[in-house]
Short mmCIF file of C-alpha atoms and ligand atoms in Angstrom, two decimals:
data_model
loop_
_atom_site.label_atom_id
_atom_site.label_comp_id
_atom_site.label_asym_id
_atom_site.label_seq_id
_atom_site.Cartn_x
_atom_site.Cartn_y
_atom_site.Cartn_z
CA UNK A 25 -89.50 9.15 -113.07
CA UNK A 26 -90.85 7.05 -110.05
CA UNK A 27 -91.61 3.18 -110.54
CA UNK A 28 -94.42 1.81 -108.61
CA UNK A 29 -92.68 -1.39 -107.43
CA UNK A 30 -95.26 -3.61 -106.86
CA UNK A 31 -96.98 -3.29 -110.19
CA UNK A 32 -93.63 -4.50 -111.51
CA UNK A 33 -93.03 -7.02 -109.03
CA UNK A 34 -96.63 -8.04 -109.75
CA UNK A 35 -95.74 -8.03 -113.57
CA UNK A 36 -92.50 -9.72 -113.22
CA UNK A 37 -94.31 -12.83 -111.45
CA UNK A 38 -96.85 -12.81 -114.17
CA UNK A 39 -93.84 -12.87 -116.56
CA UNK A 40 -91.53 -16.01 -114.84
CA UNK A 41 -95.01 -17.79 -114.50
CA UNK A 42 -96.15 -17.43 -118.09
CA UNK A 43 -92.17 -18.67 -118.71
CA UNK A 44 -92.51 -21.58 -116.48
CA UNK A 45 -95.81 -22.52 -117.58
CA UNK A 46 -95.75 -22.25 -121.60
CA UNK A 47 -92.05 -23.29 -121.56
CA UNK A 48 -92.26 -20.68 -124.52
CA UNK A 49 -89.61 -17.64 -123.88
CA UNK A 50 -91.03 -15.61 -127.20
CA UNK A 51 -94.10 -15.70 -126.27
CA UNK A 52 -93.40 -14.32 -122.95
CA UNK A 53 -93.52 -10.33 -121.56
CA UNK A 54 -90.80 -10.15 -119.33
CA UNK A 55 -90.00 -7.54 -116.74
CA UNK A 56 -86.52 -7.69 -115.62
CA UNK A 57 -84.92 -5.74 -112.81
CA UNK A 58 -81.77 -4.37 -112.34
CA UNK A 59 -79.90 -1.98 -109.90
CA UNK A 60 -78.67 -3.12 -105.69
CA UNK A 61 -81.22 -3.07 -103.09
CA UNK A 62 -83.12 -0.07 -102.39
CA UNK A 63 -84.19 0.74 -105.91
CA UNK A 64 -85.82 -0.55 -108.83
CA UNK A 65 -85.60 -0.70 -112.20
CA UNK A 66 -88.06 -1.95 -114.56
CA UNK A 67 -87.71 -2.55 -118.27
CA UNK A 68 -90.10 -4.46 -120.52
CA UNK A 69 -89.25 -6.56 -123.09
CA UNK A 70 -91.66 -7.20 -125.19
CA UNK A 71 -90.19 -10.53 -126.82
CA UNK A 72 -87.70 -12.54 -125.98
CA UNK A 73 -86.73 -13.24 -122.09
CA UNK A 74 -83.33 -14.50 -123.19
CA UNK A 75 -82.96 -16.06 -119.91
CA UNK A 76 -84.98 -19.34 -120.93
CA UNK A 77 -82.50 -19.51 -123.45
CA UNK A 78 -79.39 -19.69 -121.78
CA UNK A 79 -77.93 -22.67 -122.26
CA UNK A 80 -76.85 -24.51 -118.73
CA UNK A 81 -76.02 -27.93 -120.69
CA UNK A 82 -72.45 -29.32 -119.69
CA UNK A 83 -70.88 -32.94 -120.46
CA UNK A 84 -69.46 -35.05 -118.10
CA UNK A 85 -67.33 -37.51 -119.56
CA UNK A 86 -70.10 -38.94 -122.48
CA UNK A 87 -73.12 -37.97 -120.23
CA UNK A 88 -74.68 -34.54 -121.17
CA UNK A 89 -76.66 -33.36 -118.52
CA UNK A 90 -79.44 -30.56 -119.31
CA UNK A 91 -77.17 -28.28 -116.22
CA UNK A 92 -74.38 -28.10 -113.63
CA UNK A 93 -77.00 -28.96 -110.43
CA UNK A 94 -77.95 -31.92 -109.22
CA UNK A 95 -79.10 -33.15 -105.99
CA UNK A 96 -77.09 -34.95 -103.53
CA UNK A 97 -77.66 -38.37 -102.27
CA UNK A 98 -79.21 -38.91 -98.96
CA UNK A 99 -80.78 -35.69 -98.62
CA UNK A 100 -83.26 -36.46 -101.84
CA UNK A 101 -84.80 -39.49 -100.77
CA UNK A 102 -85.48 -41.59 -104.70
CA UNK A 103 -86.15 -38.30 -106.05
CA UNK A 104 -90.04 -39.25 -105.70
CA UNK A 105 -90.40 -37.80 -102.42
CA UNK A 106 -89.65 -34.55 -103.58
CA UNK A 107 -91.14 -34.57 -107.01
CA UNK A 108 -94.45 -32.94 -105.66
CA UNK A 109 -92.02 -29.88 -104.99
CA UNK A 110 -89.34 -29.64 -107.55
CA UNK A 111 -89.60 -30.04 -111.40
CA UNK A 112 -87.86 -32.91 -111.57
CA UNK A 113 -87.12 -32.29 -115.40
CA UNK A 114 -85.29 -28.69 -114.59
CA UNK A 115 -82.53 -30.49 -112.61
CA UNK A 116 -79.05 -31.22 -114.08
CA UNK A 117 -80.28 -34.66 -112.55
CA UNK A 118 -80.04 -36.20 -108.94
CA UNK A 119 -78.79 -38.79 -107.00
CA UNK A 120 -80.16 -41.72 -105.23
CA UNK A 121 -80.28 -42.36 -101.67
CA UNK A 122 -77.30 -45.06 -101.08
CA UNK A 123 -78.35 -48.56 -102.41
CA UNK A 124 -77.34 -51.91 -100.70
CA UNK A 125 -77.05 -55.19 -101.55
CA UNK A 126 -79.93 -55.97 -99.39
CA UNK A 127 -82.11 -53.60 -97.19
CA UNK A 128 -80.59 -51.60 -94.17
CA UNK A 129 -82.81 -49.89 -91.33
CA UNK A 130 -80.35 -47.40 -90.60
CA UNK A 131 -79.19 -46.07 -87.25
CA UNK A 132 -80.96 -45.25 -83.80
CA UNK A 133 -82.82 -42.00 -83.46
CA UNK A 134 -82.18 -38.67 -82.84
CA UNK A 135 -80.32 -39.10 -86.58
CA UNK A 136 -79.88 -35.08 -87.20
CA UNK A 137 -78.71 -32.45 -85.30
CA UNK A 138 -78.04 -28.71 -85.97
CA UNK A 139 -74.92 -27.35 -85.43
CA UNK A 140 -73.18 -24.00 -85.87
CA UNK A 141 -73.92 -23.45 -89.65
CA UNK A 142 -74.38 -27.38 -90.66
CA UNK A 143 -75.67 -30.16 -89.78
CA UNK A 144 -74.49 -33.60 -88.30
CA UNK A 145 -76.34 -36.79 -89.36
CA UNK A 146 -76.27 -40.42 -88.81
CA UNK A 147 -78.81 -41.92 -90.51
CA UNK A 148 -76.74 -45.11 -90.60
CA UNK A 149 -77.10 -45.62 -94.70
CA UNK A 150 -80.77 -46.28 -94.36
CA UNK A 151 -82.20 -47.97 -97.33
CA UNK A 152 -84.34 -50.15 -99.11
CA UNK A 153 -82.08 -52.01 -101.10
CA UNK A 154 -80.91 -52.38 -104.57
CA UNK A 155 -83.79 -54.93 -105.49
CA UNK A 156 -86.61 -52.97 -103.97
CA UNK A 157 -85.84 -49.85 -105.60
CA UNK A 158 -85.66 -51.54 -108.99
CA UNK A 159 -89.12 -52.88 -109.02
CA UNK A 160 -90.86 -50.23 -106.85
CA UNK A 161 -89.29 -46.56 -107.21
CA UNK A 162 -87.32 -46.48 -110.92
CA UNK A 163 -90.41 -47.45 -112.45
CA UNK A 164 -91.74 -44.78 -111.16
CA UNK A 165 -88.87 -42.69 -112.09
CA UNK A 166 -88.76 -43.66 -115.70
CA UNK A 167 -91.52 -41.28 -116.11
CA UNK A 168 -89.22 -38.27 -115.55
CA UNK A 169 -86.91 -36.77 -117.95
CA UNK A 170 -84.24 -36.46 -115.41
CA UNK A 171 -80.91 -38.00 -115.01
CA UNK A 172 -81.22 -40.60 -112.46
CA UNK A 173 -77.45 -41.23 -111.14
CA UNK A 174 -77.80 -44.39 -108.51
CA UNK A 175 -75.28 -43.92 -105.55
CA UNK A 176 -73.88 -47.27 -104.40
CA UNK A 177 -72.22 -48.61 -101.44
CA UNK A 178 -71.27 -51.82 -99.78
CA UNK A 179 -69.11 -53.31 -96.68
CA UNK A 180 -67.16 -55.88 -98.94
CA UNK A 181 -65.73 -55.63 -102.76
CA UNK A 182 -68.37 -58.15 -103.36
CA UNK A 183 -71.68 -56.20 -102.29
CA UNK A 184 -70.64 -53.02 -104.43
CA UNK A 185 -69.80 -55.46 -107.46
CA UNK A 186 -73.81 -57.32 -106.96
CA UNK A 187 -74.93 -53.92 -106.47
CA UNK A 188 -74.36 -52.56 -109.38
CA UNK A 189 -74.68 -56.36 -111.31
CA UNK A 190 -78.36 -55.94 -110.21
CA UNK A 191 -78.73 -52.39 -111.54
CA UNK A 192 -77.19 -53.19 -115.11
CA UNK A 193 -80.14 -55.00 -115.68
CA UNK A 194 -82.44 -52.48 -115.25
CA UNK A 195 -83.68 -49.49 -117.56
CA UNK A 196 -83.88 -45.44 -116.41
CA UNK A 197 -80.94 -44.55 -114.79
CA UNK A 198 -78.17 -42.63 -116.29
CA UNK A 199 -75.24 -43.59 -114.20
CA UNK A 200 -73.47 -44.69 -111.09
CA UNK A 201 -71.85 -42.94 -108.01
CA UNK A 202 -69.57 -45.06 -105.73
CA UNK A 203 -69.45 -43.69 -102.07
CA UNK A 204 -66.35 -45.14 -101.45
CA UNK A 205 -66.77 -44.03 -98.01
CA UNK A 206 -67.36 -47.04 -96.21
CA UNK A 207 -66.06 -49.69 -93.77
CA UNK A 208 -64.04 -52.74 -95.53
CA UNK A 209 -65.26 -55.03 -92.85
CA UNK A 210 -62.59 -57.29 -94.68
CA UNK A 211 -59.56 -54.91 -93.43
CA UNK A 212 -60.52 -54.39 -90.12
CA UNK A 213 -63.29 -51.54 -90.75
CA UNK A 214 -60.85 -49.39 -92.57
CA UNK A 215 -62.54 -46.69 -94.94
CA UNK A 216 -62.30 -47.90 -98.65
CA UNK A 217 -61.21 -44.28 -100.03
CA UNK A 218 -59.05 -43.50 -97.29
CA UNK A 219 -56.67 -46.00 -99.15
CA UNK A 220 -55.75 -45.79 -102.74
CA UNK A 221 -54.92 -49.26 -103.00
CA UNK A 222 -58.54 -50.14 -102.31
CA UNK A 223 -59.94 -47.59 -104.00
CA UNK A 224 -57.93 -48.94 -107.34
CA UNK A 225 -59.66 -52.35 -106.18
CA UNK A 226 -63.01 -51.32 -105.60
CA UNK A 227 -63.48 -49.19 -108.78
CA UNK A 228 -61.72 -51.45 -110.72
CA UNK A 229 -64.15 -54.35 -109.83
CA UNK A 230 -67.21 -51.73 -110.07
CA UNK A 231 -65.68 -50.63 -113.57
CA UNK A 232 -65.77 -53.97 -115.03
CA UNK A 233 -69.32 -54.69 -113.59
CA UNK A 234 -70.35 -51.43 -114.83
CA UNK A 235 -70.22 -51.87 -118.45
CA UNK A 236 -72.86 -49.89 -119.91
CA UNK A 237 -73.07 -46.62 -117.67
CA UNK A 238 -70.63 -43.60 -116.50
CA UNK A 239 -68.96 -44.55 -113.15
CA UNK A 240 -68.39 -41.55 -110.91
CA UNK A 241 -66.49 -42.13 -107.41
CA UNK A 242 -67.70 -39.81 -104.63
CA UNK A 243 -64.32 -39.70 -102.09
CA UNK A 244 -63.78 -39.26 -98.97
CA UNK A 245 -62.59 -36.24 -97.72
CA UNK A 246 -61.00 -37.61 -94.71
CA UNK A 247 -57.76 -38.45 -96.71
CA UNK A 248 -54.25 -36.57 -96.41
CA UNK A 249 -53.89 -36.44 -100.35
CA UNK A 250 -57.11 -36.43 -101.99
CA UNK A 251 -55.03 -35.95 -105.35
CA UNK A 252 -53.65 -39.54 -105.12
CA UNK A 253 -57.05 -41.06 -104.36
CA UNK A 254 -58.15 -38.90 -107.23
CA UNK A 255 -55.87 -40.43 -109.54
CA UNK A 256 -56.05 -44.07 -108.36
CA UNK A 257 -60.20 -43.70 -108.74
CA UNK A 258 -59.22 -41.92 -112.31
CA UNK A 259 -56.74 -45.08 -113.26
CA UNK A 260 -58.70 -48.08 -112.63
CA UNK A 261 -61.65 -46.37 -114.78
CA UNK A 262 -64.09 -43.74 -113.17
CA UNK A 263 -65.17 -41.74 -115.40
CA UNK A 264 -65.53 -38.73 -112.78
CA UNK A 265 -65.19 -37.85 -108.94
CA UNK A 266 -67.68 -36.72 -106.64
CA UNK A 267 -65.57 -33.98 -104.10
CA UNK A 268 -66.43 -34.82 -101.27
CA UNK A 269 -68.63 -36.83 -99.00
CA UNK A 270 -69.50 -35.24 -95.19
CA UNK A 271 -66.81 -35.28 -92.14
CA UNK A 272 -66.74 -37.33 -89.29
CA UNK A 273 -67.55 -34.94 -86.24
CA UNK A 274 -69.72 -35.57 -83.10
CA UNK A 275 -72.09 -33.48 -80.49
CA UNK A 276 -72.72 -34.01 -77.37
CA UNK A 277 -74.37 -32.85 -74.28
CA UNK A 278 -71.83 -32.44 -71.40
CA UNK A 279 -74.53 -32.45 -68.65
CA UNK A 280 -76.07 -36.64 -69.75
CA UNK A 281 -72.38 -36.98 -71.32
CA UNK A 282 -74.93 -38.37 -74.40
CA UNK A 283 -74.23 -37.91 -77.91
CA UNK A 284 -76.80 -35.87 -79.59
CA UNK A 285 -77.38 -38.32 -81.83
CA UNK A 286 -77.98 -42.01 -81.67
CA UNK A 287 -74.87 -42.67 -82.41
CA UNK A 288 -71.71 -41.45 -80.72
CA UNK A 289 -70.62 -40.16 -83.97
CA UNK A 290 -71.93 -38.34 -87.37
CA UNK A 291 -71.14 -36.85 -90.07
CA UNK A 292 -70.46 -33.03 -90.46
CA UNK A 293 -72.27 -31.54 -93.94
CA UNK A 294 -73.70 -27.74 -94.79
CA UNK A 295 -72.56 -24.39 -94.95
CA UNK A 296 -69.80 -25.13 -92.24
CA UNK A 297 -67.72 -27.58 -94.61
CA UNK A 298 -67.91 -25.22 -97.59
CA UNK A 299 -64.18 -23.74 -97.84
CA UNK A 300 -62.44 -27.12 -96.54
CA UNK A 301 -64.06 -28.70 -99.61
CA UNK A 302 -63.78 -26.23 -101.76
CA UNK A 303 -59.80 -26.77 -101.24
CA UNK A 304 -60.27 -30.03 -102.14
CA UNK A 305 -62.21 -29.73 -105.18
CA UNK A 306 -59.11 -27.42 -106.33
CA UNK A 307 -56.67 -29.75 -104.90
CA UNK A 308 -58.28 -32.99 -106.78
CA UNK A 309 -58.33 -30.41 -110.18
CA UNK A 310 -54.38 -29.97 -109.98
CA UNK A 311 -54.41 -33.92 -109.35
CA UNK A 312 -56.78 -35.54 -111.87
CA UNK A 313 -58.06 -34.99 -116.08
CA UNK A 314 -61.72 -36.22 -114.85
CA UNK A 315 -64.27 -33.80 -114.40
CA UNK A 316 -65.38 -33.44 -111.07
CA UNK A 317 -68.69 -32.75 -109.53
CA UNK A 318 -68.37 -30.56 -106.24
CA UNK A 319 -70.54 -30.46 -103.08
CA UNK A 320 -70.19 -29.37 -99.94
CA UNK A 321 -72.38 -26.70 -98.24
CA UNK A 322 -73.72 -24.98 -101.92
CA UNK A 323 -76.52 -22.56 -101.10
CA UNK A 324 -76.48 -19.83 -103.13
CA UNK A 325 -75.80 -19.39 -106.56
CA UNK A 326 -72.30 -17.66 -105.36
CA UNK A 327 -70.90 -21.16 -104.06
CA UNK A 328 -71.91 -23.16 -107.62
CA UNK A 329 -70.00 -20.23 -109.40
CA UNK A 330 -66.98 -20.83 -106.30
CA UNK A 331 -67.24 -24.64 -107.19
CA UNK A 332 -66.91 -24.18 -110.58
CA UNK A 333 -64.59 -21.42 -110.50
CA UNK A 334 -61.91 -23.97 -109.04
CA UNK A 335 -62.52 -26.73 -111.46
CA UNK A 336 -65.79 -28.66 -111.06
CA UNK A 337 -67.80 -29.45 -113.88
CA UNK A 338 -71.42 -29.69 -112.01
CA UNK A 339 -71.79 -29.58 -108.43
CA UNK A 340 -74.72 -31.27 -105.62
CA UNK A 341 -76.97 -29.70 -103.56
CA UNK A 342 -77.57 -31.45 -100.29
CA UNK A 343 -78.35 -30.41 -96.92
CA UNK A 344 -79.52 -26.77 -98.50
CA UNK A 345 -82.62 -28.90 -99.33
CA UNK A 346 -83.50 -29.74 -95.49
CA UNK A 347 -84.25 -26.12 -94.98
CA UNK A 348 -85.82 -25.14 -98.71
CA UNK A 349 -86.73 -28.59 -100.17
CA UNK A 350 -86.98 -26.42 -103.77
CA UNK A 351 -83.28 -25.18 -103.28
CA UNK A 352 -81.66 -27.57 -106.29
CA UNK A 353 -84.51 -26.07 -108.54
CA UNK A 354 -83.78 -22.60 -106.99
CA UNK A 355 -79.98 -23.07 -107.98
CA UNK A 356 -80.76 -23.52 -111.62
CA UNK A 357 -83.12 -20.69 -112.11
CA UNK A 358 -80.44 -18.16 -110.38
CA UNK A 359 -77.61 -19.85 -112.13
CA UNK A 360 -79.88 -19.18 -115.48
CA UNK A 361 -80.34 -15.54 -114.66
CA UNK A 362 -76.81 -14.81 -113.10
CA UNK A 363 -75.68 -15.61 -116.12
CA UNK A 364 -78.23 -14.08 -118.40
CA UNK A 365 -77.70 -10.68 -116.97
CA UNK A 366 -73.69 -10.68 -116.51
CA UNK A 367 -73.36 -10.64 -120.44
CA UNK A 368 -69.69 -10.00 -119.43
CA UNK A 369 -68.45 -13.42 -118.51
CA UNK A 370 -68.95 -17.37 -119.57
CA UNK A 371 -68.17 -20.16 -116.82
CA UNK A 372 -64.83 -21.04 -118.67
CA UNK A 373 -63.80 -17.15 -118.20
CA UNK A 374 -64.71 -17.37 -114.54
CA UNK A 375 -62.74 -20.43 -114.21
CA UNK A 376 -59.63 -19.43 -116.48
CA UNK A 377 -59.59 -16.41 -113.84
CA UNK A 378 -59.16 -18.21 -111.18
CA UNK A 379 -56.72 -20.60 -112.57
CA UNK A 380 -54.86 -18.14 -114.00
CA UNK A 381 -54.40 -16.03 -110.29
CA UNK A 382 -53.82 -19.39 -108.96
CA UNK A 383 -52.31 -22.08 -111.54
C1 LIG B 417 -78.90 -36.96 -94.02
C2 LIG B 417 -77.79 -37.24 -95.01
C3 LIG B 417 -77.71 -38.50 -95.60
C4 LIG B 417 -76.68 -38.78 -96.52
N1 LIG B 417 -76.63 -40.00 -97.13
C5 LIG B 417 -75.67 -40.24 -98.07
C6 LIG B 417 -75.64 -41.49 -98.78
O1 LIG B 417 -76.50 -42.37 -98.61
N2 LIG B 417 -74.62 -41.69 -99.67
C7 LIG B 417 -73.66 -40.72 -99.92
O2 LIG B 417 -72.77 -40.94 -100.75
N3 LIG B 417 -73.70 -39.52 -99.28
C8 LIG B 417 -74.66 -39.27 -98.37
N4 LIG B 417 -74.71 -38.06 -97.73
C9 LIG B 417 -73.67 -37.03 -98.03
C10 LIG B 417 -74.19 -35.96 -99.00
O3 LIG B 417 -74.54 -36.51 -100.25
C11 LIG B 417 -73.11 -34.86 -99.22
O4 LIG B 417 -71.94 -35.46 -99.70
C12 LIG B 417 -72.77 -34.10 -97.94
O5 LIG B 417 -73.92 -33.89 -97.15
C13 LIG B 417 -72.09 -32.76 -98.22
O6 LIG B 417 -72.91 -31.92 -98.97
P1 LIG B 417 -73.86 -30.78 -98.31
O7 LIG B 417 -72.99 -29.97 -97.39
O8 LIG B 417 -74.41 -30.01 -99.47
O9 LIG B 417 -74.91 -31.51 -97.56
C14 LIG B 417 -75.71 -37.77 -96.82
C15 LIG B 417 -75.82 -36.51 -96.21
C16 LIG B 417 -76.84 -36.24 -95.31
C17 LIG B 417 -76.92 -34.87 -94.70
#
């Protein structure tokens, strides 16, 4: 018998439209297709597409989030700016663009620059402070049923402390991330997380600030042992770790002898960084009880299932959405079908597997 593929192509979009639109899987005819490139295979359901009801929830620590994907900070503006492309409400949530204590301009252009699968950036933490996006973009955000984590940073114990004092006094967001990788300008410019000592100090002063919300602490990954600056974020109270942020790296073109960015230096994100974070994810698993949320390079729906084969609980999407600004949305619908049609394994049996070769 001979399909004609477009009619069911044709059908199929009619189908995940309907889906998308109604938000009502009964009422839906769905087409699904199965079979490896070069053939097609068409079956129509006439009830239930059982991928809308797959359920993607997962806890981390006491905050349930509606899936594993969120967006990554800096490369989703205040979630606004791409609200026009992404359903907002089908994320597992997002994360803010880094908030200051008071606003920062950022660094000197060119700020980007491709490299051999990533990208390098300097944008030079670029925002408009923690007091302008509490009266001008959360009310705004309010309006979204979303979970709004705010990513925080500072140059002293102090600004991370009034950063997140000014934050506890607003309403809509659903928790805080620490990027921990900064400059102490107090010890000579030395990264906090590349120090467990000051990492104890710096979430221990966030944690008692941060009284009414989750505390997550994204690390650095420029550390020898990220298990030990696991476990000191883990013992002075975060209630999960963000593995890991982007590596230092540089470009630069011989002929001028000019960075390629404004800057002489960047950091390295995408594709590129995937497997050296991916050991670390695994290495801060072995190290820590928390759950941890992995990024690093996720682009397909193959890396969230590699993240969370070696231990993460939800993993970021970040420079992925500089080259399809829908790509955190696009994660969640092929994590929702990947694991509608393998009816043969759960997340927990794709992560026992791999602990259980590995452990
Ligand atoms: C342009 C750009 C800006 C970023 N800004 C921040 C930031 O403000 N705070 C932060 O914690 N991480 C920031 N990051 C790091 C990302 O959140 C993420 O950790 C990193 O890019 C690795 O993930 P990826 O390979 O999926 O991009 C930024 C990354 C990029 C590319």
């Amino acid at each position: 018998m001979s399909f004609d593929s477009s009619l069911y192509r044709r059908l199929a979009d009619w189908a995940a439209a309907r889906l998308l639109l109604t938000g009502k899987p009964e009422t839906a005819v769905t087409v699904r297709f199965c079979g490896g490139p070069g053939w097609l295979r068409g079956i129509l359901l006439h009830e239930v597409s059982s991928a809308g009801a797959v359920d993607l929830s997962i806890k981390i620590g006491a905050l349930r989030l509606r899936n594993p994907i969120l967006a990554a900070s800096g490369t989703f503006g205040y979630g606004l700016e791409f609200a026009h492309l992404v359903d907002l409400n089908r994320l597992g949530g997002f994360v803010t663009k880094g908030l200051s204590r008071e606003p920062i301009e950022g660094a000197p252009a060119p700020r980007l620059y491709p490299t051999a699968s990533g990208m390098l950036n300097a944008v030079g933490l670029q925002n408009v402070g923690v007091r302008a996006f509490v009266a001008e973009k959360l009310p705004v955000l309010r309006k979204f049923d979303t979970a709004t984590i705010a990513n925080v940073f500072g140059y002293t114990l102090e600004d991370y402390v009034e950063v997140i004092r000014v934050l506890e006094d607003a309403e809509g967001l659903a928790g805080y991330e620490l990027n921990v990788s900064c400059p102490n300008v107090k010890k000579g410019g030395m990264q906090f997380g590349s120090d467990p000592a000051l990492v104890a100090e710096v979430v221990g002063a966030a944690r008692k600030a941060a009284s009414k919300r989750p505390l997550w602490v994204k690390l650095s990954p420029l550390v020898t042992d990220i298990g030990l600056i696991a476990r000191a974020a883990e013992e002075a109270g975060a209630d999960a770790v963000t593995v890991a942020n982007t590596y230092p790296a540089m470009a630069i073109d011989f002929r001028s002898g000019k960075s390629r960015l404004g800057n002489p230096t960047g950091g390295l994100s995408g594709p590129a960084i995937k497997p050296i974070t991916l050991r670390l994810v695994w290495e801060t698993k072995k190290a820590v009880k928390s759950p941890i949320i992995g990024l690093g390079g996720v682009e397909t729906v193959e890396d969230v299932l590699d993240y969370l084969a070696v231990g993460a609980s939800a993993v970021q999407v970040g420079t992925a959405s500089f080259t399809d600004p829908r790509a955190s949305q696009r994660l969640v619908e092929a994590l929702t079908n990947v694991l509608f049609e393998a009816k043969t394994f759960t997340l927990n049996e794709i992560r026992d597997k791999f602990l259980a070769e590995n452990g």
